mmCIF file with all atom_site columns, N, CA and C in Angstrom:
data_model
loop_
_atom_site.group_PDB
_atom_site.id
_atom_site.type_symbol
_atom_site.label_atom_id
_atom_site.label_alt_id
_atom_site.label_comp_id
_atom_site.label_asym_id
_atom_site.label_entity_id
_atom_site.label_seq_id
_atom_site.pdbx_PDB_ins_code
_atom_site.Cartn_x
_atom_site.Cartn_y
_atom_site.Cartn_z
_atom_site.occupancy
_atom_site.B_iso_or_equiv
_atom_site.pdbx_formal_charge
_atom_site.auth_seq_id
_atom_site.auth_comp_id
_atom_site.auth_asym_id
_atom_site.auth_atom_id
_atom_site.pdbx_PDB_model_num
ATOM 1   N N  . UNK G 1 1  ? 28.172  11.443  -8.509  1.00 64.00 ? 249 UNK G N  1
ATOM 2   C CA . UNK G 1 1  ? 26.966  10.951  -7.884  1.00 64.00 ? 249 UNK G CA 1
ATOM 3   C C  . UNK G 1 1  ? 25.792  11.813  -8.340  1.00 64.00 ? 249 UNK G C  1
ATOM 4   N N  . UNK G 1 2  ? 24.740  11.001  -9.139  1.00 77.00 ? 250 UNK G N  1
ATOM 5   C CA . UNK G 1 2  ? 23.514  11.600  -9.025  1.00 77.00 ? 250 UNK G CA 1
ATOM 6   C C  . UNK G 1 2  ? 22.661  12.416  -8.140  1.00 77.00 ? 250 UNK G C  1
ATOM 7   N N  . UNK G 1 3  ? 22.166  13.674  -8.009  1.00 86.00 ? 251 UNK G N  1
ATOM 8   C CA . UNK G 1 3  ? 21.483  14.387  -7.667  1.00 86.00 ? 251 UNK G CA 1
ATOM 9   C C  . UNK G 1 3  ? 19.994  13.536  -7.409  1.00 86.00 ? 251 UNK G C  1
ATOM 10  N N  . UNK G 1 4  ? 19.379  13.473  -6.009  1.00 85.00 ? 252 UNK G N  1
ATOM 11  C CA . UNK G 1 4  ? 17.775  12.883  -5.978  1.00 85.00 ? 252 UNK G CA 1
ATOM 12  C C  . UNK G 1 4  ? 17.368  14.685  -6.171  1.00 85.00 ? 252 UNK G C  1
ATOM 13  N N  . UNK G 1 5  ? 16.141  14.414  -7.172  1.00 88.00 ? 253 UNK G N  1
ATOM 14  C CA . UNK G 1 5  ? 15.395  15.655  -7.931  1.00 88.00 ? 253 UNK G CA 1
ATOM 15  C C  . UNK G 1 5  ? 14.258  15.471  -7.665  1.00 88.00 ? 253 UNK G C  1
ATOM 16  N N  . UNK G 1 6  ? 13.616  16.448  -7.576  1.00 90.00 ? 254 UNK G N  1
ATOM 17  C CA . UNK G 1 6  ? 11.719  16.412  -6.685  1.00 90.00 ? 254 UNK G CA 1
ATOM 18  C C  . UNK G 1 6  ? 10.897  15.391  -7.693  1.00 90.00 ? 254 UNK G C  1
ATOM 19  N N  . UNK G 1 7  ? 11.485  15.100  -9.047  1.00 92.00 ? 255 UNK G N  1
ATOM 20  C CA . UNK G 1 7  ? 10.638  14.294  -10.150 1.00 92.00 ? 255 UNK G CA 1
ATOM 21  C C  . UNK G 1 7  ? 11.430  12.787  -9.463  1.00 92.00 ? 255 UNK G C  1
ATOM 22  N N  . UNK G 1 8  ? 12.100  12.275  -8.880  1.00 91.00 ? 256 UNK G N  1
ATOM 23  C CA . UNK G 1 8  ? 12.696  11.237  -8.488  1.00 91.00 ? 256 UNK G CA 1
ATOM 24  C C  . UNK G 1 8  ? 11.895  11.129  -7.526  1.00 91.00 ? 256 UNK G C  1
ATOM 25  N N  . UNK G 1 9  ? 11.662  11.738  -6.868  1.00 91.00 ? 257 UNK G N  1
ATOM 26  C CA . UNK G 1 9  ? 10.877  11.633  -5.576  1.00 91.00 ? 257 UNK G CA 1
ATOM 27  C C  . UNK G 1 9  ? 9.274   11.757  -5.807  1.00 91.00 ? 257 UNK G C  1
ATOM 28  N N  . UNK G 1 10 ? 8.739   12.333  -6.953  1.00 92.00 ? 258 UNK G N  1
ATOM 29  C CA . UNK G 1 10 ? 7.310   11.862  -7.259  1.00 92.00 ? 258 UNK G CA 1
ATOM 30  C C  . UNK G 1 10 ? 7.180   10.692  -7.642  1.00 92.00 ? 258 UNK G C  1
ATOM 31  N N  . UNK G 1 11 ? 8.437   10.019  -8.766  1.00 94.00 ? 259 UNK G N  1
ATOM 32  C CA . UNK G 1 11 ? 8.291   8.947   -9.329  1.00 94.00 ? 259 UNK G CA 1
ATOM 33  C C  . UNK G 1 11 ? 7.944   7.981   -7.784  1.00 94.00 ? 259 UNK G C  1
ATOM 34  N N  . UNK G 1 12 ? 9.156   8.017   -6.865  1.00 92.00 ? 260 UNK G N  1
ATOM 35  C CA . UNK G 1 12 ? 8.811   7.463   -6.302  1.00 92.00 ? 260 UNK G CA 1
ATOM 36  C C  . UNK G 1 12 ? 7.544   6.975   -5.469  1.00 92.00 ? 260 UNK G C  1
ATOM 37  N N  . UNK G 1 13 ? 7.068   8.166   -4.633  1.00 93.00 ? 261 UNK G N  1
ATOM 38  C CA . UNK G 1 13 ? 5.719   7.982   -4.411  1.00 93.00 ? 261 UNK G CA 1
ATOM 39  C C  . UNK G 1 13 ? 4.679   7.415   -5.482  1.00 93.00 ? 261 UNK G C  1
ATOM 40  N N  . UNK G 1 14 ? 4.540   7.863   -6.351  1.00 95.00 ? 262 UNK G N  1
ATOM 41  C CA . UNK G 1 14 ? 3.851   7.325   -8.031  1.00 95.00 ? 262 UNK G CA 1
ATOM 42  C C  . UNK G 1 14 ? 3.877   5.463   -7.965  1.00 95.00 ? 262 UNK G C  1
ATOM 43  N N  . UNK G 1 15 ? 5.082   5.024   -7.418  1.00 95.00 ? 263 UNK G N  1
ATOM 44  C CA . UNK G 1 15 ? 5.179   3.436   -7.877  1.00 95.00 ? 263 UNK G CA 1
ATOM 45  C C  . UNK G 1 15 ? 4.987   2.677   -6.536  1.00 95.00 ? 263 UNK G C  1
ATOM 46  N N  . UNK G 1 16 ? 5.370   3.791   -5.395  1.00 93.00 ? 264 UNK G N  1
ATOM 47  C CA . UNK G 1 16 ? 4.881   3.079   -3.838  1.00 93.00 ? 264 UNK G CA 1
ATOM 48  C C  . UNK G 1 16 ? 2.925   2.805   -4.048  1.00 93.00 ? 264 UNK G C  1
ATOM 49  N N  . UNK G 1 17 ? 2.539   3.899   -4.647  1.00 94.00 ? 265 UNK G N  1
ATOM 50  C CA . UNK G 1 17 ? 0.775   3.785   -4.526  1.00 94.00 ? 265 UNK G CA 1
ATOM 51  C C  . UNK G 1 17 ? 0.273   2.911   -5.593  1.00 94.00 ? 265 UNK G C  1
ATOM 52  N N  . UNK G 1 18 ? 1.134   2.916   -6.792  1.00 95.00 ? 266 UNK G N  1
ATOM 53  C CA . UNK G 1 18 ? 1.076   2.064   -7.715  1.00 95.00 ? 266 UNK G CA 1
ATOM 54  C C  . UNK G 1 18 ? 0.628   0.304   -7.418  1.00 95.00 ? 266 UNK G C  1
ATOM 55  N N  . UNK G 1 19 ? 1.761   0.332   -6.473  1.00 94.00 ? 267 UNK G N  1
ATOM 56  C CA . UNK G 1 19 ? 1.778   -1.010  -5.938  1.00 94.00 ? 267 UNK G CA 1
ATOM 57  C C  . UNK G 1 19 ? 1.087   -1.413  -4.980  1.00 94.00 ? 267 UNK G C  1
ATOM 58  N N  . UNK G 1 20 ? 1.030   -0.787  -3.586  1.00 93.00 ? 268 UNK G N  1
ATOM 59  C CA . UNK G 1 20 ? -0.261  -1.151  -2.556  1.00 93.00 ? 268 UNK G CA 1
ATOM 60  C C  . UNK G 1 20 ? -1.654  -1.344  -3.262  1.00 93.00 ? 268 UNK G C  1
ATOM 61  N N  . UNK G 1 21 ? -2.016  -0.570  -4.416  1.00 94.00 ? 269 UNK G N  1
ATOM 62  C CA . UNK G 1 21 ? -3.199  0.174   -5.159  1.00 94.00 ? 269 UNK G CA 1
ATOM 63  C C  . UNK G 1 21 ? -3.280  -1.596  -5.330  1.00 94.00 ? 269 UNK G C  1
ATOM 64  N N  . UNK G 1 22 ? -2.314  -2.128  -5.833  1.00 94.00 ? 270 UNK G N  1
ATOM 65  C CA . UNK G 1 22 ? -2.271  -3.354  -6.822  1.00 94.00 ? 270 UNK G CA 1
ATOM 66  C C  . UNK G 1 22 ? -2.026  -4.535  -5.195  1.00 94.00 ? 270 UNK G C  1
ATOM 67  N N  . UNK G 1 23 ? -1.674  -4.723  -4.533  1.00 94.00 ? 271 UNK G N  1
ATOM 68  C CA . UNK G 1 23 ? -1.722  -5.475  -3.829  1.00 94.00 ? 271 UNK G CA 1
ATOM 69  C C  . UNK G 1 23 ? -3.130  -5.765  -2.933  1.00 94.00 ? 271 UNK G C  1
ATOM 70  N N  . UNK G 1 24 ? -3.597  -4.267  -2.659  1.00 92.00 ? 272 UNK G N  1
ATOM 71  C CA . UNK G 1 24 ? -4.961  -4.005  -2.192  1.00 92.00 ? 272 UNK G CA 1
ATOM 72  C C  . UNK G 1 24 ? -6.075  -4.799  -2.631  1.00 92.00 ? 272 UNK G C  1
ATOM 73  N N  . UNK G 1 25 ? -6.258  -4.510  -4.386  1.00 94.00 ? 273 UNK G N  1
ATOM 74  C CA . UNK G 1 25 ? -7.305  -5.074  -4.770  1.00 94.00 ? 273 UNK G CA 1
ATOM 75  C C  . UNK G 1 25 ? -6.853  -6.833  -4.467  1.00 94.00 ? 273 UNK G C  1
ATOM 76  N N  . UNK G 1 26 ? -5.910  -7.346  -5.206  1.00 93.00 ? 274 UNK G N  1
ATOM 77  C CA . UNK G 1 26 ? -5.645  -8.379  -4.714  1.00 93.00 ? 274 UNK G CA 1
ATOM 78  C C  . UNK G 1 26 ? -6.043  -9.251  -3.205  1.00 93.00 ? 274 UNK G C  1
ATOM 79  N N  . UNK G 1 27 ? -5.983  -8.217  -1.892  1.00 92.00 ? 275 UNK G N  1
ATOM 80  C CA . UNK G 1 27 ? -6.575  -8.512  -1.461  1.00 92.00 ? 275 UNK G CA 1
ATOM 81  C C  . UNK G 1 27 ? -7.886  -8.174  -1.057  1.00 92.00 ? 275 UNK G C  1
ATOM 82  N N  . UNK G 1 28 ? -8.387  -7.594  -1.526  1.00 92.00 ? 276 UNK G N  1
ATOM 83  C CA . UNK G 1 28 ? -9.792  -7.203  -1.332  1.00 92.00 ? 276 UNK G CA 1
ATOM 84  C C  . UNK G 1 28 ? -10.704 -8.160  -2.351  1.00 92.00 ? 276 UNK G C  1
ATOM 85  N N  . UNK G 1 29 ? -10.249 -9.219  -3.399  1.00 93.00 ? 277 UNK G N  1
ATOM 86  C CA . UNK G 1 29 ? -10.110 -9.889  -3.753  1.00 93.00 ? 277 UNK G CA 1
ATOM 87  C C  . UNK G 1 29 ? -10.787 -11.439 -3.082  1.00 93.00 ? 277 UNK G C  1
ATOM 88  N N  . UNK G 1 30 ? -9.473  -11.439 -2.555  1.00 92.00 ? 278 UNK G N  1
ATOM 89  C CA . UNK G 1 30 ? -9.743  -12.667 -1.518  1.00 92.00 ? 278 UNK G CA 1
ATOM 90  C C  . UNK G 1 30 ? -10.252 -12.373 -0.468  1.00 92.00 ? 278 UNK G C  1
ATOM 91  N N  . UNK G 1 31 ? -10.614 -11.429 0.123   1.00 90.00 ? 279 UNK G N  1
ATOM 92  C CA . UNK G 1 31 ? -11.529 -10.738 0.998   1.00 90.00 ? 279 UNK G CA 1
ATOM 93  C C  . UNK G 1 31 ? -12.690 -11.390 0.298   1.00 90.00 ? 279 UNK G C  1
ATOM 94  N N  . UNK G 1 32 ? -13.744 -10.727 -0.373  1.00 91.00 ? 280 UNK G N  1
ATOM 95  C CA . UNK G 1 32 ? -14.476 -10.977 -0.908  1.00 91.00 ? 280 UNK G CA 1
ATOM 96  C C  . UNK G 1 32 ? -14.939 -12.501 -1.086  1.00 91.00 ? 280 UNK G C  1
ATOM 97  N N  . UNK G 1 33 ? -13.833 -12.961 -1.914  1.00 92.00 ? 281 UNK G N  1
ATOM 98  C CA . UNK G 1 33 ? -14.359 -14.441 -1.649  1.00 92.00 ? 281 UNK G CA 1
ATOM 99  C C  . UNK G 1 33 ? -14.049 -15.415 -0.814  1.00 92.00 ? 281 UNK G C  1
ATOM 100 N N  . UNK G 1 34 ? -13.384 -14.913 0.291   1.00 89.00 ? 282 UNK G N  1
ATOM 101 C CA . UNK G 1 34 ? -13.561 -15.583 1.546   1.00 89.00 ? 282 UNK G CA 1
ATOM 102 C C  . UNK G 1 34 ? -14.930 -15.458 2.121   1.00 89.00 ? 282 UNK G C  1
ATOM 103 N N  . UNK G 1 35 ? -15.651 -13.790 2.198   1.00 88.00 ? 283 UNK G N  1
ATOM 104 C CA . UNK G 1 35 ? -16.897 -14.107 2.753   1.00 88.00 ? 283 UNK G CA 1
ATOM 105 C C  . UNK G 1 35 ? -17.730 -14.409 1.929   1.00 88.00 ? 283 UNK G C  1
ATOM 106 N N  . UNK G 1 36 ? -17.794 -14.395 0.794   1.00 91.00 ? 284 UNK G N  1
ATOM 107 C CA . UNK G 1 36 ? -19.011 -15.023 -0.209  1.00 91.00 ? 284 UNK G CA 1
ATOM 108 C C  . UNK G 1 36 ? -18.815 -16.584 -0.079  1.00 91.00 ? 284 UNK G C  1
ATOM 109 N N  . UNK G 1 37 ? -17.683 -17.520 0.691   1.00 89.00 ? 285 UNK G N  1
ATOM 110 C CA . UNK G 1 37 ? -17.735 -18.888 1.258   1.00 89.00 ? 285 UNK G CA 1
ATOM 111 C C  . UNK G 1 37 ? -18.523 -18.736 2.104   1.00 89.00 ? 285 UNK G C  1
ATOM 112 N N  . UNK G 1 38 ? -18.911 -18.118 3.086   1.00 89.00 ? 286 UNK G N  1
ATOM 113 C CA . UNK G 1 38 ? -19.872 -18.407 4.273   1.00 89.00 ? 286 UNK G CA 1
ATOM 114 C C  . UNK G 1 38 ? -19.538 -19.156 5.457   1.00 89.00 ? 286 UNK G C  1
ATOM 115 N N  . UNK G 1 39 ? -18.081 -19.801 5.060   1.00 92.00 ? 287 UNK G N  1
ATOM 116 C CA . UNK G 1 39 ? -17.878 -20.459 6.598   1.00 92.00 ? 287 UNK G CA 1
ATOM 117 C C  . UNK G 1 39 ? -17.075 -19.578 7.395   1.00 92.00 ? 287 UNK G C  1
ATOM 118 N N  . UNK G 1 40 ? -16.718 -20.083 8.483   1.00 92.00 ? 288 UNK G N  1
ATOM 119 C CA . UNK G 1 40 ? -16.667 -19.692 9.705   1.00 92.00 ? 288 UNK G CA 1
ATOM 120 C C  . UNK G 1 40 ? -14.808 -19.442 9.405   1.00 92.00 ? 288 UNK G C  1
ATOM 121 N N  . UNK G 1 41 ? -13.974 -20.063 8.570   1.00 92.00 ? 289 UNK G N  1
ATOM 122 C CA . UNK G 1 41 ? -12.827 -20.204 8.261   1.00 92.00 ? 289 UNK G CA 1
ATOM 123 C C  . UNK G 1 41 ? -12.669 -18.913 7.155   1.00 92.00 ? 289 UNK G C  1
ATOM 124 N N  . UNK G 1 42 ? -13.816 -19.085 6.147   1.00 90.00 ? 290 UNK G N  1
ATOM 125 C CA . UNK G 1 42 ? -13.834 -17.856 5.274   1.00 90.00 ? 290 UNK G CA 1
ATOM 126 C C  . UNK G 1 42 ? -14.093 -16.506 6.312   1.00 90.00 ? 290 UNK G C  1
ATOM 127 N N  . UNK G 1 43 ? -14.436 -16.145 6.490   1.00 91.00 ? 291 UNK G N  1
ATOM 128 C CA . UNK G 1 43 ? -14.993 -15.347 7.651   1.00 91.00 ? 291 UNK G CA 1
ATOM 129 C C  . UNK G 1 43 ? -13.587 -14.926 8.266   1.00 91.00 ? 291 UNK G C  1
ATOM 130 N N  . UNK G 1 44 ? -13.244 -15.605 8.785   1.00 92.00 ? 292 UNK G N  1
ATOM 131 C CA . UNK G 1 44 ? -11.966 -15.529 9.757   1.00 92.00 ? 292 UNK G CA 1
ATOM 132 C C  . UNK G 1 44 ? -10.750 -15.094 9.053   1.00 92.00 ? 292 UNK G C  1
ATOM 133 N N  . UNK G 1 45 ? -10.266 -15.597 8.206   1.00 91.00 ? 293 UNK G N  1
ATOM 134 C CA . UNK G 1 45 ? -9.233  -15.520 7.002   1.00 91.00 ? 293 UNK G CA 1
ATOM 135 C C  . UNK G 1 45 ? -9.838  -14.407 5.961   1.00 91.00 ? 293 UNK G C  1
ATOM 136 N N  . UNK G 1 46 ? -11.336 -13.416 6.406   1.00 91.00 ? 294 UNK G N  1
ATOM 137 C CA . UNK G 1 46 ? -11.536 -12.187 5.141   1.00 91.00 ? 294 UNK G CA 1
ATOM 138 C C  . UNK G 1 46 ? -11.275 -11.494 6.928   1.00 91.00 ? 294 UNK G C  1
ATOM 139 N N  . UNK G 1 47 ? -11.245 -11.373 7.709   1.00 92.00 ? 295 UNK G N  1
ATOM 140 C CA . UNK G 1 47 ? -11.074 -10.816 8.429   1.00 92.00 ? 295 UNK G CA 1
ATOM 141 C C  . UNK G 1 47 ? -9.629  -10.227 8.801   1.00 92.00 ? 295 UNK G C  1
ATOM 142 N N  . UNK G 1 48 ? -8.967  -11.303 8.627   1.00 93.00 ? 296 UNK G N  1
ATOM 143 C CA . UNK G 1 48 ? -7.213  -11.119 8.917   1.00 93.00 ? 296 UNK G CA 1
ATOM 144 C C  . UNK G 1 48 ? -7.106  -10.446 7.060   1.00 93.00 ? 296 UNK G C  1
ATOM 145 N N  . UNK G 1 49 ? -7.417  -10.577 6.767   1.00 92.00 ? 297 UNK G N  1
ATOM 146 C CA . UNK G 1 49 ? -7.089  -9.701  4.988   1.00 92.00 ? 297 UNK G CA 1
ATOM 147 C C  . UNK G 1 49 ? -7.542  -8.124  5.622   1.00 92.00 ? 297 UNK G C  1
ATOM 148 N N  . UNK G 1 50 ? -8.745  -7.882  5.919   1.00 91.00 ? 298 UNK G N  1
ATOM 149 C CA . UNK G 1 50 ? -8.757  -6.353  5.970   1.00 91.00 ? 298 UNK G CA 1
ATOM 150 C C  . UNK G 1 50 ? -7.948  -5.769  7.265   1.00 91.00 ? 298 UNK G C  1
ATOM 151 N N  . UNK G 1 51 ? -6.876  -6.946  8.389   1.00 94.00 ? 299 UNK G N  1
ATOM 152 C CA . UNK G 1 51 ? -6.088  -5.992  9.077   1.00 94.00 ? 299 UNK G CA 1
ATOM 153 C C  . UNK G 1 51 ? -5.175  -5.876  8.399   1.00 94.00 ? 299 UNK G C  1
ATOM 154 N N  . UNK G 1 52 ? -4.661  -7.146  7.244   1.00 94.00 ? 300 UNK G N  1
ATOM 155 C CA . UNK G 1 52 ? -3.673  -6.754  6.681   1.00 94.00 ? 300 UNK G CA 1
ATOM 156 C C  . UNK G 1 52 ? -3.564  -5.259  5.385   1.00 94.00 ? 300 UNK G C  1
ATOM 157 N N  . UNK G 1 53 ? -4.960  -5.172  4.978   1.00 93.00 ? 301 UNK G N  1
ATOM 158 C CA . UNK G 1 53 ? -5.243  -3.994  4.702   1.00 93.00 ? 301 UNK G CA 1
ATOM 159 C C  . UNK G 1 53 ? -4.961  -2.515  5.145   1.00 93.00 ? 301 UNK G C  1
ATOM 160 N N  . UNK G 1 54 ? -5.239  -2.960  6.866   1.00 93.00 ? 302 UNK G N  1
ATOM 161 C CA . UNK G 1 54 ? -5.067  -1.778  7.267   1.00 93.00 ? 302 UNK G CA 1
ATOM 162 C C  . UNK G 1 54 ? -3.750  -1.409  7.499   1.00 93.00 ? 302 UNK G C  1
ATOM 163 N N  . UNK G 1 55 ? -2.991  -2.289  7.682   1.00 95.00 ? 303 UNK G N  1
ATOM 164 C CA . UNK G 1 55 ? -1.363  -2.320  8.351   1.00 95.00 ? 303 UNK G CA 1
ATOM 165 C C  . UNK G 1 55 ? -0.676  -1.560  7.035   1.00 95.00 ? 303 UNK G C  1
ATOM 166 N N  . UNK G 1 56 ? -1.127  -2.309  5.571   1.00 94.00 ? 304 UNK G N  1
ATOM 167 C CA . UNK G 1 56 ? -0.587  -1.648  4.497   1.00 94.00 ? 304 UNK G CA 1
ATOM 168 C C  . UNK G 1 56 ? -0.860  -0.221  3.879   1.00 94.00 ? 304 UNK G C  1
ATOM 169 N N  . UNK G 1 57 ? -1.734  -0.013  4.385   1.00 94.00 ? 305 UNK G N  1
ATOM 170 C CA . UNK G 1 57 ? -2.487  1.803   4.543   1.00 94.00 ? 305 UNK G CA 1
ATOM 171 C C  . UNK G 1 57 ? -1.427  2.543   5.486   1.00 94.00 ? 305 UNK G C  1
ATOM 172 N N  . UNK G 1 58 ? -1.207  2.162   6.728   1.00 95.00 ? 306 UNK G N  1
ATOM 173 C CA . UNK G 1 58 ? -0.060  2.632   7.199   1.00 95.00 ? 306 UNK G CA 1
ATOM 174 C C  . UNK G 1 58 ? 1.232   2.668   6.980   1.00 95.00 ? 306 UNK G C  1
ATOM 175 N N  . UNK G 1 59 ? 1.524   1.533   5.986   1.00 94.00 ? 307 UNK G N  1
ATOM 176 C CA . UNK G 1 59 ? 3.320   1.374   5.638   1.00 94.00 ? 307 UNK G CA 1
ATOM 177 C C  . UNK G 1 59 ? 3.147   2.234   4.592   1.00 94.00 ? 307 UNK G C  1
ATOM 178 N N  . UNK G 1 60 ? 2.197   2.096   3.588   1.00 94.00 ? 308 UNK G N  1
ATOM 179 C CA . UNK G 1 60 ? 1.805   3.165   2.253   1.00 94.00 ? 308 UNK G CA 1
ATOM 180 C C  . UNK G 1 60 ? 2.123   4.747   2.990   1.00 94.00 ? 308 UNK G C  1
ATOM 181 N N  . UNK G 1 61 ? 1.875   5.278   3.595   1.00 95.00 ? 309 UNK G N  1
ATOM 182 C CA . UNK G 1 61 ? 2.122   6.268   4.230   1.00 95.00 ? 309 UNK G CA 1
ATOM 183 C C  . UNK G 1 61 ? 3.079   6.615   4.894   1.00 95.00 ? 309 UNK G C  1
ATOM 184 N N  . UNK G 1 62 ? 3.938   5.864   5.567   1.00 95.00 ? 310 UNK G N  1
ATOM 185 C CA . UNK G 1 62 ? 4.775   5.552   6.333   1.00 95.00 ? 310 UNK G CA 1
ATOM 186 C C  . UNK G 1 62 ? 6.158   5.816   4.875   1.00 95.00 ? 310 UNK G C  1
ATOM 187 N N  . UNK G 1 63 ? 5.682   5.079   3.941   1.00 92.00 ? 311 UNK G N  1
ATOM 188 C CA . UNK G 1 63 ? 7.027   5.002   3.195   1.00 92.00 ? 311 UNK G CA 1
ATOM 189 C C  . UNK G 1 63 ? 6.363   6.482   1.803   1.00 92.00 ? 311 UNK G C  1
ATOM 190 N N  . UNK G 1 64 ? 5.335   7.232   2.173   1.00 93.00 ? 312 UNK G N  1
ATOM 191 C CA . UNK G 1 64 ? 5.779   7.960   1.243   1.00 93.00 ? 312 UNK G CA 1
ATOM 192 C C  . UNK G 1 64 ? 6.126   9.612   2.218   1.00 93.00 ? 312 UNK G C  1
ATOM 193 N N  . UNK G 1 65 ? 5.741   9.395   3.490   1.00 94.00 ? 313 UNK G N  1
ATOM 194 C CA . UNK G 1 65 ? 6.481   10.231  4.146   1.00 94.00 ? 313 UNK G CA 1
ATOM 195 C C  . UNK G 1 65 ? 8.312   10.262  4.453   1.00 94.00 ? 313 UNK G C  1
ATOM 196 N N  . UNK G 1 66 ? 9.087   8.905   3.592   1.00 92.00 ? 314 UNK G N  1
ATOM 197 C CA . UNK G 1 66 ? 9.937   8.800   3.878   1.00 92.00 ? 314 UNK G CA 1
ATOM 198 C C  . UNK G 1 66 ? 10.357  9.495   2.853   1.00 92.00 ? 314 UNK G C  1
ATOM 199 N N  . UNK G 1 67 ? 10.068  8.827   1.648   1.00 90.00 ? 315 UNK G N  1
ATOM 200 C CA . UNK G 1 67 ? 10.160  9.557   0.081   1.00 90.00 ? 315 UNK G CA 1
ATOM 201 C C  . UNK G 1 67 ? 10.262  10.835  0.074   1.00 90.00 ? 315 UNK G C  1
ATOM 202 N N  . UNK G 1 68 ? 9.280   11.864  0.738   1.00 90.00 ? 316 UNK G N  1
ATOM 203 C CA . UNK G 1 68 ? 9.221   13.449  0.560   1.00 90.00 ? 316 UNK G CA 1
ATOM 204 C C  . UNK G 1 68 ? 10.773  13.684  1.441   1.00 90.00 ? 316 UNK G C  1
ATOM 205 N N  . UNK G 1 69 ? 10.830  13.231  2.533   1.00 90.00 ? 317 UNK G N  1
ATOM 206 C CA . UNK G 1 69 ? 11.916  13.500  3.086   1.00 90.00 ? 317 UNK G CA 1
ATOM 207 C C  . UNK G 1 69 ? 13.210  14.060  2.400   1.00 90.00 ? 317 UNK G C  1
ATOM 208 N N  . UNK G 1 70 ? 13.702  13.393  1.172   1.00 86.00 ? 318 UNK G N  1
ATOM 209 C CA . UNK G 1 70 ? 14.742  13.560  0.161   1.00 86.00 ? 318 UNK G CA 1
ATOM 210 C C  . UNK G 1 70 ? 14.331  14.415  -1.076  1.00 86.00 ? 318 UNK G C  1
ATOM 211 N N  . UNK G 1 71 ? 12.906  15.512  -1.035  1.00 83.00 ? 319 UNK G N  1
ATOM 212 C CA . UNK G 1 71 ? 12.626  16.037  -1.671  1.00 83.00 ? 319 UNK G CA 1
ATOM 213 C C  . UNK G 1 71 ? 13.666  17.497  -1.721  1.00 83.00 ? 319 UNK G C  1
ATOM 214 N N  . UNK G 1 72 ? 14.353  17.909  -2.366  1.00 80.00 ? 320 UNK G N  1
ATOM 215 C CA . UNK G 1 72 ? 15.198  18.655  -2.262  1.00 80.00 ? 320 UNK G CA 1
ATOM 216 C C  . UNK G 1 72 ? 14.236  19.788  -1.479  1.00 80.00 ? 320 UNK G C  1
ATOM 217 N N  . UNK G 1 73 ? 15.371  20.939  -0.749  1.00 74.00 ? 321 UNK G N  1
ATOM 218 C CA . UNK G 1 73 ? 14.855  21.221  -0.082  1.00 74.00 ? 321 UNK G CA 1
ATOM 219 C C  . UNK G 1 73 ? 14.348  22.754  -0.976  1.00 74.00 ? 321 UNK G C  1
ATOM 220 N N  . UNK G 1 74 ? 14.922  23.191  -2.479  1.00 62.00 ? 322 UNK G N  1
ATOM 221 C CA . UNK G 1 74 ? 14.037  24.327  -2.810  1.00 62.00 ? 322 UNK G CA 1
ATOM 222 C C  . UNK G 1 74 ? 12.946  23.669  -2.964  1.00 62.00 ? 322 UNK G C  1
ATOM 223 N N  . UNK G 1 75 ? 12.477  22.746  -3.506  1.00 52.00 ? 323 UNK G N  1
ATOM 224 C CA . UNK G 1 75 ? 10.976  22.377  -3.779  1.00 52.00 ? 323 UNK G CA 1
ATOM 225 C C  . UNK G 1 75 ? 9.766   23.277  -2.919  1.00 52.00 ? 323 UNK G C  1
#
């Protein structure tokens, strides 16, 4: 059985931020042009994008505090 090594565990964090980084703009994205629609539906639907923003700021964190966890422990 493979050894998890402190470079396994950067990688990891590295591809968790990688990806929110990339889902983020995506929605910040449709954020954007939900309110550059102007209706009341755009509005509403850029609104539910930046909680889903925020929820993913917390799992982003959430899962790279899990990651360090298995950071060997000389590190």
């Amino acid at each position: 059985m493979n050894k998890i090594t402190d470079s396994h565990v950067r990688d990891w964090i590295e591809h968790i931020r990688t990806q929110v980084s990339t889902v983020n703009m995506g929605i910040w994205s449709m954020g954007l042009q939900c309110t550059l629609d102007g209706t009341a539906e755009g509005m509403l639907f850029a609104s539910s994008l930046r909680r889903i923003q925020g929820a993913l700021q917390v799992a982003e964190r959430e899962l790279v505090e899990t990651a360090r966890c298995y950071q060997p422990a000389d590190h």
